[in-house]
CSV table of C-alpha atoms and ligand atoms in Angstrom, one decimal:
chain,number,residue,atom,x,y,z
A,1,UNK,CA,-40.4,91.8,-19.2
A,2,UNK,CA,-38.1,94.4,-17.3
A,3,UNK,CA,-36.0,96.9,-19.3
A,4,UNK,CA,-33.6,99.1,-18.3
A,5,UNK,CA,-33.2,102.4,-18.7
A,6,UNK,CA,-30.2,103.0,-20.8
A,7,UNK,CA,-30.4,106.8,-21.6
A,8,UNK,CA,-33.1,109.5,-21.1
A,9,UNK,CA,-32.2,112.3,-24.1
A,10,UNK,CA,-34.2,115.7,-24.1
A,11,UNK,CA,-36.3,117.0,-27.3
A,12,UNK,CA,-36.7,120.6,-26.4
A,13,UNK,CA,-38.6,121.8,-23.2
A,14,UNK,CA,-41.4,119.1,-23.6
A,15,UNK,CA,-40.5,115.4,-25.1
A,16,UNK,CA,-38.1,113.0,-23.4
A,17,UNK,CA,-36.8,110.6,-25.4
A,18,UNK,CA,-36.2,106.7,-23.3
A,19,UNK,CA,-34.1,104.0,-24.7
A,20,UNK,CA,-34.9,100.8,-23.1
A,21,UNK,CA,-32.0,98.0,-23.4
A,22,UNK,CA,-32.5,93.7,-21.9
A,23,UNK,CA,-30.8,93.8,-18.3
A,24,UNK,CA,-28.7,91.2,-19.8
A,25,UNK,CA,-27.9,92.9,-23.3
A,26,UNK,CA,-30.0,90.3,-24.8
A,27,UNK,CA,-31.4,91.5,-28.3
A,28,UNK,CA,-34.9,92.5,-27.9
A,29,UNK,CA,-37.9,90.8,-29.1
A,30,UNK,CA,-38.3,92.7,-33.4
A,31,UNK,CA,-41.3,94.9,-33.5
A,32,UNK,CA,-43.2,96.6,-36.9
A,33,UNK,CA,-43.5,100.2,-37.6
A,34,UNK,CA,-46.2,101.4,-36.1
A,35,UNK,CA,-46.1,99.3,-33.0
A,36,UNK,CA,-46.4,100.5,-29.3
A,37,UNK,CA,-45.3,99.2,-26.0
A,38,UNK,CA,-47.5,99.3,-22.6
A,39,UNK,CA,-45.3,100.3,-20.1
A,40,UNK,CA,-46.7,99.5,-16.0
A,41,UNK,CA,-45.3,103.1,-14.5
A,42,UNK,CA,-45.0,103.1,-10.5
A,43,UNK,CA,-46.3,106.1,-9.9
A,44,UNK,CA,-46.2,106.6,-6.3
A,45,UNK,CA,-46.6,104.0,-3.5
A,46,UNK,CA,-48.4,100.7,-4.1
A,47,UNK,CA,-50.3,103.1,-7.2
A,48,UNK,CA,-49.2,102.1,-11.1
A,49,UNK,CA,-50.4,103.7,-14.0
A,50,UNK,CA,-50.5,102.0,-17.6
A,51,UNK,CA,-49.4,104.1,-20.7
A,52,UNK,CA,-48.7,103.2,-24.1
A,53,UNK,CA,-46.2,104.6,-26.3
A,54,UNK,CA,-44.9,104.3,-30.0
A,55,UNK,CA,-42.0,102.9,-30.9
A,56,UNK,CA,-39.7,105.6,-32.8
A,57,UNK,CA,-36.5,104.6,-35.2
A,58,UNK,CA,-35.8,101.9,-37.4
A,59,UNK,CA,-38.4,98.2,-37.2
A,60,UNK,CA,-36.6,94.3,-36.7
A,61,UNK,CA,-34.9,93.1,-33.8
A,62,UNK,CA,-32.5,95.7,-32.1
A,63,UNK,CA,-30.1,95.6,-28.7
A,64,UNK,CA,-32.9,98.7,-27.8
A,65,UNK,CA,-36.1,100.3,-27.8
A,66,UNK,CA,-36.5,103.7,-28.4
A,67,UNK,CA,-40.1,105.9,-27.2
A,68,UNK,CA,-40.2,109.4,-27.1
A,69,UNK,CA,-43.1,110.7,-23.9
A,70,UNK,CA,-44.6,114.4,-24.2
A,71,UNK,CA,-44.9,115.8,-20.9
A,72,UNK,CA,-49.0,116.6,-21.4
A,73,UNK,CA,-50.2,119.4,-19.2
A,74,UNK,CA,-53.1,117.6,-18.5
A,75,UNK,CA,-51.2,114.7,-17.2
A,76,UNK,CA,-52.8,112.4,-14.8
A,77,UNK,CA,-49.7,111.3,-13.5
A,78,UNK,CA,-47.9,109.3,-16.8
A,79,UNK,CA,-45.8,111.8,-18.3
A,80,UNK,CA,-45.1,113.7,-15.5
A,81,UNK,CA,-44.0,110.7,-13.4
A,82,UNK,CA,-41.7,110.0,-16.3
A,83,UNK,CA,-40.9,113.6,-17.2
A,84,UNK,CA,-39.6,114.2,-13.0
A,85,UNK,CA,-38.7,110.8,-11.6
A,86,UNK,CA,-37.7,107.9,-14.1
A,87,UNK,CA,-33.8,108.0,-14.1
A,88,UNK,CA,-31.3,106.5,-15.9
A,89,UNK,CA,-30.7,102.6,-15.0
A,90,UNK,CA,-34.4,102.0,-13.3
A,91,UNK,CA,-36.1,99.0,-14.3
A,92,UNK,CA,-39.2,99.3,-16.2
A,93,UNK,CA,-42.6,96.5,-16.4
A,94,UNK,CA,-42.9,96.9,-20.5
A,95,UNK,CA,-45.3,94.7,-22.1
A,96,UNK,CA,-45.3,94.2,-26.3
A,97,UNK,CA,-44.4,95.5,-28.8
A,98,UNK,CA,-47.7,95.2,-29.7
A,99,UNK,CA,-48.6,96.1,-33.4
A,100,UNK,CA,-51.3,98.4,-33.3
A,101,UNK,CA,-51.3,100.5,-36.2
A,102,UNK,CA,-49.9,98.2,-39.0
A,103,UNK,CA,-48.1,100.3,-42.2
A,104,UNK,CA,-50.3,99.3,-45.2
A,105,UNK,CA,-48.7,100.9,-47.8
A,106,UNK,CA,-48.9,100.1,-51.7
A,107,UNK,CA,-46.6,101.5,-54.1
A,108,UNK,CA,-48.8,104.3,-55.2
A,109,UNK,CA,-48.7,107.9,-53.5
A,110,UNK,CA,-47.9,107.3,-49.8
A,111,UNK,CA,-48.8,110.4,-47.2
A,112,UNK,CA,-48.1,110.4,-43.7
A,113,UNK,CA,-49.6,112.9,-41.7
A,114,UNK,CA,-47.9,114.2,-37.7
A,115,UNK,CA,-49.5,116.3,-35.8
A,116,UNK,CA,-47.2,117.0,-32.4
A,117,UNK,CA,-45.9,114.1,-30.8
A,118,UNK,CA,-48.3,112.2,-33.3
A,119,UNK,CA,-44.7,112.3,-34.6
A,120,UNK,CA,-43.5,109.0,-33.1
A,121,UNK,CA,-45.3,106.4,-35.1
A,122,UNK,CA,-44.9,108.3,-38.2
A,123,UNK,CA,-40.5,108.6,-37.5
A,124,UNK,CA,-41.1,104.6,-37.3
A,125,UNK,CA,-43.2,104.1,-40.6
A,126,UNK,CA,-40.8,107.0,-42.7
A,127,UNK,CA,-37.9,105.0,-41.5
A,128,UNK,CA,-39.6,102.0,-42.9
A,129,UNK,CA,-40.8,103.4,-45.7
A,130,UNK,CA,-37.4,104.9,-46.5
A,131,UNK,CA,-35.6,101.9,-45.9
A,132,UNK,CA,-37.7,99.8,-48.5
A,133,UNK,CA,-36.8,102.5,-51.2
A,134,UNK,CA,-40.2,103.7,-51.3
A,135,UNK,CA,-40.7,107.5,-51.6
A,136,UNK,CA,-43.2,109.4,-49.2
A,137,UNK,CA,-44.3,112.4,-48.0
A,138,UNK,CA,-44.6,113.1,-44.4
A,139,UNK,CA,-46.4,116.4,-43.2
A,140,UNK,CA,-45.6,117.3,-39.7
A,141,UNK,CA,-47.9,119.9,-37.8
A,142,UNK,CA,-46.6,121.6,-34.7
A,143,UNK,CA,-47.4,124.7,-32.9
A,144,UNK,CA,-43.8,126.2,-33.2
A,145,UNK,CA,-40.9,125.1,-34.5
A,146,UNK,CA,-39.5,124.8,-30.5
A,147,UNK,CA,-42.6,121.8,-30.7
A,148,UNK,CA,-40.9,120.2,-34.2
A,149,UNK,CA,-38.2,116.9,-32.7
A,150,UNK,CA,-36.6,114.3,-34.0
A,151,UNK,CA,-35.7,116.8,-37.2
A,152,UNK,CA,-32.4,115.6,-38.2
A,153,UNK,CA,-33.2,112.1,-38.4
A,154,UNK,CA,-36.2,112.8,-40.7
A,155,UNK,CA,-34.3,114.9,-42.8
A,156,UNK,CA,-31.3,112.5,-42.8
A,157,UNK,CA,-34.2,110.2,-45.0
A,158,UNK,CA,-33.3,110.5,-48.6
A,159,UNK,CA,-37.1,108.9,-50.0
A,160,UNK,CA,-38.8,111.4,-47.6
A,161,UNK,CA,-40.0,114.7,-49.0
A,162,UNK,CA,-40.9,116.3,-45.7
A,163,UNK,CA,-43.5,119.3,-45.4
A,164,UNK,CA,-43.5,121.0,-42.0
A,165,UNK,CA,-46.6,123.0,-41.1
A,166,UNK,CA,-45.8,125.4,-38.3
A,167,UNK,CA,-48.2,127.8,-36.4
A,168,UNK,CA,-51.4,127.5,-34.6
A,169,UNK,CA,-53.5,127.7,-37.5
A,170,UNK,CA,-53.9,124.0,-39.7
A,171,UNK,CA,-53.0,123.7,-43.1
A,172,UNK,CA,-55.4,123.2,-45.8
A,173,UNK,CA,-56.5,120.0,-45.9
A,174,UNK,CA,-57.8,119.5,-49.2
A,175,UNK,CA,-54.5,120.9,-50.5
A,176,UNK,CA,-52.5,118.9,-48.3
A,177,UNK,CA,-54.1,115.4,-49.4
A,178,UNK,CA,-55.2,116.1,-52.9
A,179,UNK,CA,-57.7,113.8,-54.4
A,180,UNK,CA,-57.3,109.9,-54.2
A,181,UNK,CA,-55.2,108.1,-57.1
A,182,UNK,CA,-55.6,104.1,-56.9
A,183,UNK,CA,-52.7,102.9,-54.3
A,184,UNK,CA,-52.4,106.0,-52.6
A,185,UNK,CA,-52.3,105.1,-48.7
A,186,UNK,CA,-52.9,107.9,-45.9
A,187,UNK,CA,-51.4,107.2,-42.4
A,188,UNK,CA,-52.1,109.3,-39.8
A,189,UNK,CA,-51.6,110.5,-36.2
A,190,UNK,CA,-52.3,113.3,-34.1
A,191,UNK,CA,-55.0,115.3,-31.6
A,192,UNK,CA,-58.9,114.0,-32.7
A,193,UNK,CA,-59.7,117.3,-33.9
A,194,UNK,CA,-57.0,116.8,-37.0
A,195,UNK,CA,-58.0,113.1,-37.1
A,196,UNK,CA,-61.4,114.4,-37.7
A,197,UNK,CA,-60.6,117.2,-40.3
A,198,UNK,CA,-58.4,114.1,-42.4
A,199,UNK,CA,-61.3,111.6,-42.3
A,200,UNK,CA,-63.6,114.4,-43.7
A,201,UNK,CA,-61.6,116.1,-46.0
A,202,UNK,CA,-60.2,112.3,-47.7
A,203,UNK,CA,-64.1,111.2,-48.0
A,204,UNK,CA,-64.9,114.3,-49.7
A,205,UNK,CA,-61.8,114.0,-51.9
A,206,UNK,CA,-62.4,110.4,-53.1
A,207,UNK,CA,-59.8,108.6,-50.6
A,208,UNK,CA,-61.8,105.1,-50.0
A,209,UNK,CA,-62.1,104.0,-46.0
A,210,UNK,CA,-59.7,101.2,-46.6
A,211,UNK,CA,-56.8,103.5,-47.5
A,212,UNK,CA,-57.1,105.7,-44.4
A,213,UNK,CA,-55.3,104.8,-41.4
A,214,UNK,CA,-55.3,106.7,-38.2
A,215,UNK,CA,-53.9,106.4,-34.6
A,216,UNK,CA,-55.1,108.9,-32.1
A,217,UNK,CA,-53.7,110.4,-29.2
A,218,UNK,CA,-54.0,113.2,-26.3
A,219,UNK,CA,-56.3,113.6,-23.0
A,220,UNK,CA,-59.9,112.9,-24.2
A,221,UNK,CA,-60.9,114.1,-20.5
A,222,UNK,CA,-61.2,118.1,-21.0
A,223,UNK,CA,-61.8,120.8,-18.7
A,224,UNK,CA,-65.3,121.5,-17.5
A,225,UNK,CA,-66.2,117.6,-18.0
A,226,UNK,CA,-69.1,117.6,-14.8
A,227,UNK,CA,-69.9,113.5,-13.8
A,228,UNK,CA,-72.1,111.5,-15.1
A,229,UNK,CA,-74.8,109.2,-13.9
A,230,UNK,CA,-74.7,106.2,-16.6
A,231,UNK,CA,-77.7,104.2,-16.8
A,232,UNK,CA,-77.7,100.8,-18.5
A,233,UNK,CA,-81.2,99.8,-19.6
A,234,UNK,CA,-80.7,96.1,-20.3
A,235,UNK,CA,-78.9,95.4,-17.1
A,236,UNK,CA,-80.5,98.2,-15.0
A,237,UNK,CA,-77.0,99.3,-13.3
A,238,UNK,CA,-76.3,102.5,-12.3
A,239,UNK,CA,-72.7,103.9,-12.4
A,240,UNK,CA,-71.0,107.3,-11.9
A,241,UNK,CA,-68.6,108.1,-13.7
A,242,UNK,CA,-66.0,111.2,-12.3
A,243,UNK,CA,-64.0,113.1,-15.0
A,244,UNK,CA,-60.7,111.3,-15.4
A,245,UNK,CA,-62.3,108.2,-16.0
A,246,UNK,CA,-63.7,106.9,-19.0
A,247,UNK,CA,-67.6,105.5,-19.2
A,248,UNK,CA,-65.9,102.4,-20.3
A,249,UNK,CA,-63.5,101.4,-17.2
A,250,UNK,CA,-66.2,102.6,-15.1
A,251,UNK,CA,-68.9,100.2,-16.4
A,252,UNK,CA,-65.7,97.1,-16.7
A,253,UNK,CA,-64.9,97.9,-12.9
A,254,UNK,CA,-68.3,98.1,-12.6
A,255,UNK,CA,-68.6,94.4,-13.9
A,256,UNK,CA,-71.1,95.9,-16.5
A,257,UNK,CA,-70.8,93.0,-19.8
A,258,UNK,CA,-68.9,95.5,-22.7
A,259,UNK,CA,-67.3,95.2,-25.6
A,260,UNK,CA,-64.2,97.2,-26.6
A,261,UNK,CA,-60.5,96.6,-28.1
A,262,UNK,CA,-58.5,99.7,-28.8
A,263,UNK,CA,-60.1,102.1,-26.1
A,264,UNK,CA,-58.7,104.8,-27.9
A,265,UNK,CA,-61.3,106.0,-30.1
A,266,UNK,CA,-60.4,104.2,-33.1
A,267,UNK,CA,-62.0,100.8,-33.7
A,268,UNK,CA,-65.5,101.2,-32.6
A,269,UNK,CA,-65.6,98.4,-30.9
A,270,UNK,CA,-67.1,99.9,-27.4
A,271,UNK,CA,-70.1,101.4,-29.5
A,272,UNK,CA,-72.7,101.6,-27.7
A,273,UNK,CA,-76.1,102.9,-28.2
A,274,UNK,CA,-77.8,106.0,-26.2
A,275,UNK,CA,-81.4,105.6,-25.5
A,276,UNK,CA,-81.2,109.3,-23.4
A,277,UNK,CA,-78.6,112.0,-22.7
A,278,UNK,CA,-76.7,114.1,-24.6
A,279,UNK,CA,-73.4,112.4,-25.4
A,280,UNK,CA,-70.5,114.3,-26.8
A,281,UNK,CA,-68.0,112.4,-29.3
A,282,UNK,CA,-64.2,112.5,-28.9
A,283,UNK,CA,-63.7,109.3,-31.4
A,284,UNK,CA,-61.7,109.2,-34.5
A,285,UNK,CA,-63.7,106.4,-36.0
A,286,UNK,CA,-67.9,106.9,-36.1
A,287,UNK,CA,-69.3,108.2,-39.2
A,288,UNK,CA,-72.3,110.5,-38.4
A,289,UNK,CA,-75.1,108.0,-38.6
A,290,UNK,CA,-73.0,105.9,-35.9
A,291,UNK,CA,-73.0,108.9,-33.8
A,292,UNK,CA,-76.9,109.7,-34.2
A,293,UNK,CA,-77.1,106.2,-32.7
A,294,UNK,CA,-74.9,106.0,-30.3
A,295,UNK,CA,-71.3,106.5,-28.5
A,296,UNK,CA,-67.9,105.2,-28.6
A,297,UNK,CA,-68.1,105.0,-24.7
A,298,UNK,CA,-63.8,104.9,-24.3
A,299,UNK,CA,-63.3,108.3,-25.1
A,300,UNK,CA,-67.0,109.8,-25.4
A,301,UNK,CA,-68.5,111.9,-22.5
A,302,UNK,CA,-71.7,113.5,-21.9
A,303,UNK,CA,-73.6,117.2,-21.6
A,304,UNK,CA,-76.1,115.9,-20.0
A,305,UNK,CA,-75.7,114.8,-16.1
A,306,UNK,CA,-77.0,111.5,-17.2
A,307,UNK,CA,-76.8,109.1,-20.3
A,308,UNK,CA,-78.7,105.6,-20.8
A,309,UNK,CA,-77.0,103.4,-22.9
A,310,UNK,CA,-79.0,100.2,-24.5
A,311,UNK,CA,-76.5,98.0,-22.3
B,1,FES,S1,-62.6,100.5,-27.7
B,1,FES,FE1,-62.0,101.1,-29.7
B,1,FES,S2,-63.3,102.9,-30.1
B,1,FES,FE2,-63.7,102.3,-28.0
């Protein structure tokens, strides 16, 4: 569908928040915290880029949608197109919502976790969390405070007991979580390496699989990626693979058969495993027999020049 741009609001030097509105006024289609839309950004001529973002503010049917877009400094193009070109009143291609990180909270102990703009599904879920009269806590990691948005509104949540953790060093972890008490929930999102130190930290304190929920974000390319030469043994294809891109829409453009769903390092779907090479793991999902084995191939890159997978 097209949206309009109804109003571009600044967070500090680094997030813009966009408020999408129905050309006609119509009310839009009701969404569930936790939810994202795929927006289809025209980056520059006959060139569109896809990026997702989380839906921020209250769940249900509304006249708008709210998403809030860090300008990364490793941006391919995304947020700095939106950052420097999107203007009020342009039409937007946004596809959803589409609900991929579900709230699944009981009534027992109910933690969210935020790391930077890991910030916007979390606003969603405390406003949903608040508005069912259920307390939480929400712990918010940021660099500096400059970093910390959407503030007043997360302190304007009377069932929230908010816990900001500022400064480039993380908190404790075991602290922060505490051990597991039955129909305590933990949702979660942020960079992979806090993703990593949750999942870790909640085995080793007791908090089951099934009450651990996380959505990842943040440029899994990173600097002095070299290319790869990917080898599929079953198929016998050959594909290179340049920084930027991920093994996985290499091998799809590459008509290679895969299998994948949330190609963001979370479900585990894209699997695969590596016969040869030495594959380095950016996923928020493997446990470390999975990763002997093999490779979630969406966000997963390599030391080695080359890497077979049993494709
Ligand atoms: S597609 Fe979900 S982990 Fe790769």
């Amino acid at each position: 569908m097209k949206l309009i741009v109804h109003q571009l609001l600044r967070h500090g030097a680094e997030v813009l928040e966009i408020r999408l509105r129905h050309p006609q006024g119509q009310v839009l289609p009701p969404w569930s915290a936790g939810a994202h839309l795929r927006l289809q950004l025209p980056v520059a001529d006959g060139q569109w880029l896809e990026r997702h973002y989380s839906l921020i503010g209250t769940e249900g049917a509304a006249e708008e949608y709210r998403i809030a877009v860090l300008l990364d400094p490793a941006s391919r193009g995304g947020s700095r197109w939106i950052h420097q070109q999107l203007v009020s009143g342009q039409a937007l291609d946004v596809e959803g919502p589409f609900d991929s990180f579900p709230l699944q909270a009981e009534q027992g102990r109910t933690v969210l976790v935020a790391g930077g703009i890991g910030i916007t599904p979390m606003h969603a879920m405390a406003h949903a969390l608040n508005n069912r009269g259920q307390p939480f806590e929400l712990h918010y990691l940021a660099r500096s405070e400059e970093r910390l948005v959407l503030l007043d509104e997360l302190r304007a949540l009377p069932n929230a007991r908010l816990h900001l953790h500022v400064g480039a060093k993380p908190p404790a972890l075991d602290a922060l979580l505490g051990p597991f008490s039955p129909g305590a929930s933990l949702h979660a999102c942020g960079p992979s390496p806090l993703l990593n130190g949750l999942r870790e930290h909640s085995a080793g304190l007791g908090w089951p699989i099934s009450s651990v929920h996380f959505e990842s974000f943040g440029a899994r390319t990173q600097q002095g990626d070299r290319p790869i030469r990917v080898h599929l043994a079953q198929s016998s294809m050959v594909v290179d693979v340049q920084p930027g891109t991920s093994i996985l829409d290499a091998l799809i453009a590459a008509d290679a058969f895969v299998a994948y769903d949330c190609k963001r390092g979370e479900c585990g779907q894209c699997h695969s495993r590596v016969l040869d090479g030495s594959p380095v793991h950016r996923d928020v999902c493997l446990n470390p027999a999975q990763r002997a084995e093999g490779l979630c191939i969406c966000v997963g890159w390599a030391s080695s020049e080359s890497l077979t997978l049993d494709l």
